[in-house]
Amino acid sequence: MFNKLIGAGFLVLFLAVNSAWAEGFLLKSQRDSLAEKGLSFDLHSIADHVSVLNGGSVHRSSWVGRFDFVVDVDTEKAGLYKGGTLHIDVMNAGGGGLKPTGEMVGDLQGVNNIEAPKSTRLFEAWYEQSLLDGKLSAKAGLHDVNSEFAASENGALYLNGALGIMSSISGNTGVSLFPLTALGTRVKYTPNENFDFLAGVYDGDPGDADINKHNTHIAVKSQDGVFSIAEGQYHYKMPFAGGLPGTVKLGGWHNSQDVQDVAALDDNGDPIIHDDNYGGYAILDQQIFREMDDQGLSVFVMGGAAPQDRDTVQRSVAAGLNYTGLIPSRDKDVMGVAFTNASLSNKLRSSTGQARGETAVEWTYKVQVNDSIVVQPDFQYVVKPGGDDAIKNASVLTLRTDIHF
């Protein structure tokens, strides 16, 4: 439906129509009654208007949209058994521009984190069982790895894809991510309030989102390999400055699928094949000033690395500052500034002559209009898009509207 939105006026109309429809779809009292019986749902709509102001590959504007219908079933409330949750997310995604934003900018990391091929697809479908009074849980099904692994809480504010999951993972290996998830299972152990330990195993090759348009063609093949990931999380409060909260995450991943060397050839002139691929990462989220309650200034840092002989992105790093409630009377608004850098493999660069890498700087301001509606202007400046010296630095302006019904 987003390809019909051709101007800002259509966006206003879109918001008005959807808000009115949502109010009439089901009264709050009816939703609360169903929730008491174990059935809850969420309707979530995101609409982005993206303009490449200068630089990049093409100076154009584009519409990008995502609509999710999410259903959750609490098996205990439904009268079945304790500790179970069934989650289903059906997503419609697409855009209304002549070119995807990635082609407009020519970047590697992705200036828009909701862009996907036009389709209606089964995005997530999993079952989770909680055990040992909530200390242990297991989840299985179609699952987005980045919903739990390799994610910064503060980085979630931003629109650049590499501030969600670092490019040393997403740019190097097959992984179950938006917009195409794969079958997998995740185990989480929480011994106390300070620690979480997570491990997951997934199909090593989710496939092609342009081909598997509805994510209903689910096949597990031996040649796909297995993507494994593990992460430890430490949650703490600083012993000074009023006990400001922070979280440190350390993780590593491995994909058993064969991968070609980025440059080296064998005696027959064919790429050398490596048996697997792997990498590691670290994340810090830390509040550094608290005004009151959840208001204040927070910092985040993300870093990851992977082998230069089999990966396009050898290192990735990102950092940023978020301030919640900076403007008086706007306690829930969040302003942030961040940067992310993808350093290309030294081995790849020596054979192709590419630039050292790509850097993006992002400024964003999330306006919490009410409990359901968020409006978020966003500006990004991308230096050496794709690590290609021939592409000019790009300025990208986005207006995001995010609605939960």
XYZ file of C-alpha atoms in Angstrom:
405
model
C 0.000 0.000 0.000
C 2.981 2.280 0.545
C 3.658 2.676 -3.183
C 0.509 4.811 -3.330
C 1.962 7.344 -0.941
C 3.482 10.014 -3.150
C 3.681 13.015 -0.865
C 3.568 14.261 2.669
C -0.153 14.898 2.387
C -0.740 11.217 1.748
C 1.215 10.401 4.890
C -1.119 12.562 6.986
C -4.117 10.879 5.391
C -2.559 7.483 6.000
C -2.104 8.227 9.697
C -5.623 9.530 10.128
C -7.247 6.584 8.375
C -5.198 3.969 10.187
C -5.709 5.565 13.598
C -9.469 5.703 13.084
C -9.512 2.115 11.815
C -7.486 0.922 14.788
C -9.882 2.526 17.264
C -12.798 0.777 15.600
C -11.036 -2.541 15.093
C -11.400 -3.658 18.662
C -12.302 -1.706 21.782
C -9.770 -1.618 24.577
C -12.154 -3.444 26.887
C -12.458 -6.266 24.358
C -8.690 -6.490 23.941
C -8.235 -6.587 27.728
C -10.817 -9.347 27.983
C -9.009 -11.433 25.374
C -5.651 -10.778 27.069
C -7.033 -12.188 30.307
C -7.780 -15.363 28.367
C -4.243 -15.498 26.989
C -4.709 -13.890 23.558
C -3.060 -10.560 22.789
C -2.170 -8.840 19.561
C -0.362 -5.790 18.251
C -0.771 -3.871 15.019
C 2.389 -1.959 14.174
C 2.866 0.362 11.208
C 6.035 2.212 10.148
C 6.183 4.622 7.194
C 9.418 6.330 6.089
C 9.903 9.090 3.560
C 13.586 8.978 2.514
C 15.348 11.646 0.450
C 18.938 11.553 -0.818
C 19.682 15.274 -0.768
C 23.085 15.065 -2.414
C 25.857 12.592 -3.137
C 25.221 8.878 -3.324
C 24.285 7.176 -6.576
C 20.874 8.732 -7.285
C 19.218 11.907 -5.971
C 15.659 10.750 -5.383
C 13.005 10.375 -2.736
C 11.486 7.053 -1.775
C 8.778 5.651 0.463
C 9.539 2.662 2.640
C 6.936 0.920 4.784
C 6.377 -1.962 7.136
C 3.165 -3.245 8.715
C 3.130 -6.077 11.269
C 0.207 -8.043 12.672
C 1.470 -9.790 15.812
C -0.371 -12.403 17.872
C 0.818 -13.810 21.207
C -0.775 -16.663 23.118
C -0.065 -17.149 26.820
C -0.649 -20.872 27.236
C -1.216 -20.669 30.996
C -3.917 -18.007 30.710
C -5.409 -19.965 27.817
C -5.887 -22.923 30.182
C -3.210 -25.121 28.629
C 0.067 -25.248 30.564
C 2.307 -22.935 32.551
C 5.196 -20.909 31.120
C 4.463 -21.153 27.402
C 4.232 -18.391 24.783
C 3.318 -18.746 21.110
C 4.329 -15.767 18.945
C 3.343 -15.109 15.320
C 4.284 -12.005 13.305
C 2.895 -11.564 9.779
C 4.577 -8.637 8.039
C 3.813 -6.600 4.944
C 6.805 -4.612 3.692
C 7.749 -2.645 0.646
C 8.465 0.747 -0.827
C 7.043 3.281 -3.212
C 10.194 4.712 -4.746
C 11.704 4.019 -8.137
C 14.811 2.631 -6.457
C 15.541 1.065 -3.048
C 17.393 3.365 -0.659
C 20.437 1.082 -0.832
C 20.725 1.716 -4.571
C 20.092 5.431 -4.106
C 22.930 5.792 -1.609
C 25.162 2.928 -2.736
C 26.072 2.174 0.860
C 27.098 -1.011 2.612
C 25.597 -0.626 6.083
C 22.067 0.406 5.101
C 20.563 3.817 5.867
C 17.094 2.334 6.362
C 16.530 -0.602 8.724
C 13.015 -1.507 7.538
C 13.583 -1.706 3.793
C 12.657 -5.065 2.295
C 11.351 -6.517 -0.973
C 7.654 -5.891 -1.489
C 5.808 -8.805 0.002
C 3.569 -10.146 2.721
C 5.563 -12.710 4.667
C 5.624 -14.780 7.802
C 8.350 -12.915 9.644
C 8.449 -14.755 12.980
C 6.679 -17.848 14.290
C 8.102 -19.377 17.451
C 7.201 -21.065 20.702
C 8.974 -20.274 23.990
C 8.834 -22.347 27.159
C 9.904 -20.926 30.512
C 11.285 -23.288 33.162
C 12.796 -23.192 36.662
C 10.656 -20.242 37.771
C 11.795 -18.176 34.806
C 15.520 -18.774 35.175
C 15.659 -20.950 32.066
C 13.798 -20.605 28.792
C 13.920 -22.261 25.379
C 12.596 -20.829 22.115
C 12.197 -22.590 18.756
C 10.868 -21.608 15.338
C 11.352 -18.736 12.898
C 13.230 -16.189 14.991
C 15.101 -12.913 14.347
C 18.573 -13.337 15.877
C 18.961 -9.582 16.440
C 15.854 -9.441 18.635
C 18.020 -10.934 21.410
C 21.637 -11.243 20.242
C 24.197 -8.556 19.330
C 21.776 -5.717 20.102
C 22.359 -2.434 21.924
C 19.350 -1.070 23.785
C 20.389 2.504 22.943
C 21.342 1.627 19.372
C 17.732 0.632 18.686
C 16.841 4.324 18.443
C 18.570 4.759 15.086
C 17.565 4.036 11.502
C 20.928 2.906 10.131
C 20.942 -0.881 10.000
C 24.471 -1.198 11.398
C 23.355 0.460 14.641
C 20.945 -2.434 15.091
C 23.251 -5.320 14.236
C 26.881 -4.609 13.399
C 27.992 -5.082 9.807
C 30.780 -7.482 10.850
C 27.913 -9.980 11.324
C 25.159 -8.991 8.885
C 27.554 -8.103 6.073
C 29.608 -11.285 6.285
C 27.477 -14.359 6.813
C 24.055 -15.906 6.406
C 22.024 -15.096 9.502
C 18.360 -15.151 10.474
C 17.523 -11.433 10.316
C 14.908 -8.997 9.030
C 13.408 -9.376 6.500
C 13.965 -13.157 6.166
C 14.175 -15.318 9.261
C 15.233 -18.965 9.435
C 14.467 -21.912 11.656
C 16.414 -21.939 14.881
C 16.392 -22.480 18.597
C 17.590 -20.308 21.463
C 18.288 -21.157 25.107
C 18.565 -18.473 27.808
C 19.703 -18.886 31.402
C 19.260 -16.125 33.995
C 20.857 -17.209 37.302
C 20.212 -13.836 38.942
C 19.409 -10.195 38.145
C 22.998 -9.449 37.083
C 23.623 -12.113 34.456
C 22.066 -13.562 31.317
C 23.598 -16.295 29.168
C 22.184 -16.993 25.709
C 23.016 -19.504 22.988
C 21.322 -20.100 19.656
C 21.573 -22.416 16.646
C 19.989 -21.492 13.290
C 19.923 -22.518 9.652
C 23.174 -21.134 8.215
C 21.586 -19.830 5.019
C 18.127 -18.209 5.353
C 17.929 -17.846 1.563
C 16.950 -14.953 -0.691
C 14.166 -12.607 0.417
C 13.442 -11.733 -3.242
C 12.772 -15.400 -4.040
C 11.207 -16.645 -0.812
C 8.747 -13.764 -0.807
C 6.383 -15.124 1.833
C 8.874 -17.113 3.941
C 6.695 -20.174 3.508
C 9.337 -22.120 1.590
C 11.312 -23.365 4.573
C 14.014 -25.906 3.799
C 16.984 -27.054 5.870
C 19.823 -28.403 3.721
C 23.180 -29.801 4.785
C 25.030 -27.432 2.452
C 23.442 -24.460 4.234
C 25.553 -25.109 7.302
C 24.652 -24.054 10.837
C 24.859 -20.559 12.297
C 25.669 -20.641 16.022
C 25.865 -17.699 18.390
C 26.469 -17.294 22.126
C 26.363 -14.218 24.329
C 26.935 -13.331 27.966
C 25.333 -10.242 29.487
C 26.282 -8.482 32.711
C 23.798 -5.967 34.128
C 25.041 -3.700 36.899
C 24.678 -0.387 38.692
C 27.708 1.814 39.147
C 28.843 1.975 42.808
C 28.917 5.781 42.553
C 26.944 8.559 40.815
C 23.678 7.279 42.227
C 23.976 3.755 40.894
C 23.607 4.521 37.184
C 22.653 1.321 35.283
C 24.727 -0.297 32.579
C 25.045 -3.515 30.579
C 28.057 -5.212 29.031
C 27.588 -7.918 26.373
C 30.249 -10.227 24.954
C 29.485 -12.674 22.177
C 30.771 -14.803 19.364
C 29.328 -16.479 16.276
C 30.239 -19.324 13.932
C 28.830 -20.443 10.589
C 29.769 -23.937 9.413
C 28.838 -23.176 5.782
C 31.708 -23.155 3.278
C 32.819 -19.650 2.281
C 35.004 -18.352 -0.530
C 38.213 -16.466 0.153
C 37.804 -12.754 -0.606
C 40.807 -12.686 -2.945
C 43.006 -15.821 -3.021
C 42.748 -18.354 -5.869
C 43.892 -21.952 -6.094
C 46.096 -23.457 -8.814
C 43.089 -23.753 -11.135
C 42.189 -20.090 -10.768
C 39.153 -20.801 -8.612
C 38.519 -19.068 -5.265
C 39.969 -20.886 -2.269
C 37.203 -22.370 -0.114
C 37.247 -22.101 3.673
C 35.354 -24.631 5.773
C 33.644 -22.083 8.012
C 33.339 -18.480 9.144
C 33.343 -16.847 12.574
C 33.611 -13.580 14.514
C 33.203 -11.867 17.869
C 31.656 -8.713 19.283
C 31.267 -6.550 22.391
C 28.582 -4.028 23.394
C 28.332 -1.455 26.203
C 25.169 0.434 27.191
C 25.691 2.900 30.046
C 23.656 5.722 31.525
C 26.062 8.528 32.446
C 23.662 11.194 33.733
C 20.213 10.793 35.281
C 17.855 13.717 35.434
C 14.955 11.799 36.972
C 13.389 8.368 36.519
C 14.191 7.269 32.942
C 15.342 10.702 31.817
C 18.991 11.460 31.219
C 22.030 10.852 29.045
C 23.223 7.404 27.952
C 26.155 6.216 25.882
C 26.619 3.057 23.851
C 29.598 1.449 22.121
C 29.569 -1.555 19.772
C 32.476 -3.365 18.156
C 32.956 -6.536 16.135
C 35.604 -8.336 14.106
C 35.857 -11.190 11.602
C 38.686 -12.831 9.574
C 39.970 -10.710 6.688
C 40.506 -13.666 4.360
C 36.833 -14.679 4.165
C 34.833 -11.567 5.082
C 34.040 -8.268 3.375
C 33.875 -6.369 6.675
C 36.948 -7.016 8.800
C 35.980 -4.709 11.664
C 32.920 -2.710 12.632
C 32.562 -0.111 15.352
C 29.732 2.170 16.437
C 29.075 4.598 19.272
C 26.501 7.180 20.235
C 24.851 9.399 22.820
C 21.118 9.398 23.606
C 19.306 11.951 25.749
C 15.792 11.191 26.967
C 13.718 14.196 28.059
C 16.150 16.901 26.963
C 13.402 19.433 26.269
C 11.232 20.480 29.257
C 7.731 18.973 29.132
C 8.915 16.429 26.507
C 9.918 13.742 28.990
C 9.597 10.779 26.619
C 11.276 12.295 23.575
C 14.735 10.979 22.744
C 17.473 12.767 20.820
C 20.540 10.913 19.659
C 23.726 11.270 17.664
C 25.823 8.282 16.617
C 28.331 7.028 14.103
C 29.078 3.625 12.636
C 32.076 2.464 10.628
C 32.592 -0.657 8.541
C 36.271 -1.327 7.798
C 36.701 -3.430 4.681
C 38.986 -6.452 4.664
C 42.612 -5.473 4.138
C 43.051 -8.502 1.906
C 40.037 -7.532 -0.201
C 41.197 -3.922 -0.503
C 44.661 -4.947 -1.668
C 43.092 -6.819 -4.591
C 40.339 -4.344 -5.510
C 41.784 -0.952 -4.590
C 38.689 -0.010 -2.582
C 38.686 2.631 0.144
C 39.366 1.687 3.743
C 35.687 1.511 4.519
C 32.401 3.348 5.020
C 31.379 5.680 7.842
C 27.904 6.986 8.610
C 27.002 9.742 11.080
C 23.379 9.941 12.206
C 21.311 12.510 14.102
C 17.777 11.634 15.102
C 14.958 12.917 17.315
C 12.082 10.671 18.374
C 8.940 12.637 19.200
C 6.516 10.667 21.375
C 3.244 12.196 20.200
C 1.184 9.930 22.461
C 1.270 6.352 23.722
C 0.654 5.046 20.199
C 2.308 7.450 17.747
C 5.967 8.383 17.249
C 7.295 10.828 14.652
C 11.055 10.720 14.056
C 13.039 13.079 11.787
C 16.467 11.653 10.979
C 19.562 12.873 9.129
C 22.509 10.734 8.025
C 25.765 11.616 6.335
C 27.487 8.660 4.681
C 31.219 8.952 3.939
C 32.563 6.824 1.064
C 29.386 4.778 0.504
C 30.243 1.134 -0.077
C 33.928 1.938 0.310
C 33.801 3.178 -3.285
C 35.816 6.333 -4.024
C 33.719 6.899 -7.123
C 30.520 7.476 -5.092
C 30.200 10.898 -3.502
C 29.452 11.280 0.201
C 25.683 11.171 0.683
C 23.290 13.280 2.759
C 20.073 11.417 3.579
C 16.975 12.871 5.260
C 14.227 10.580 6.578
C 10.895 11.216 8.268
C 9.606 8.156 10.102
C 6.111 7.711 11.481
C 5.644 4.771 13.832
C 2.210 3.701 15.092
C 1.190 0.941 17.506
C -2.532 0.179 17.431
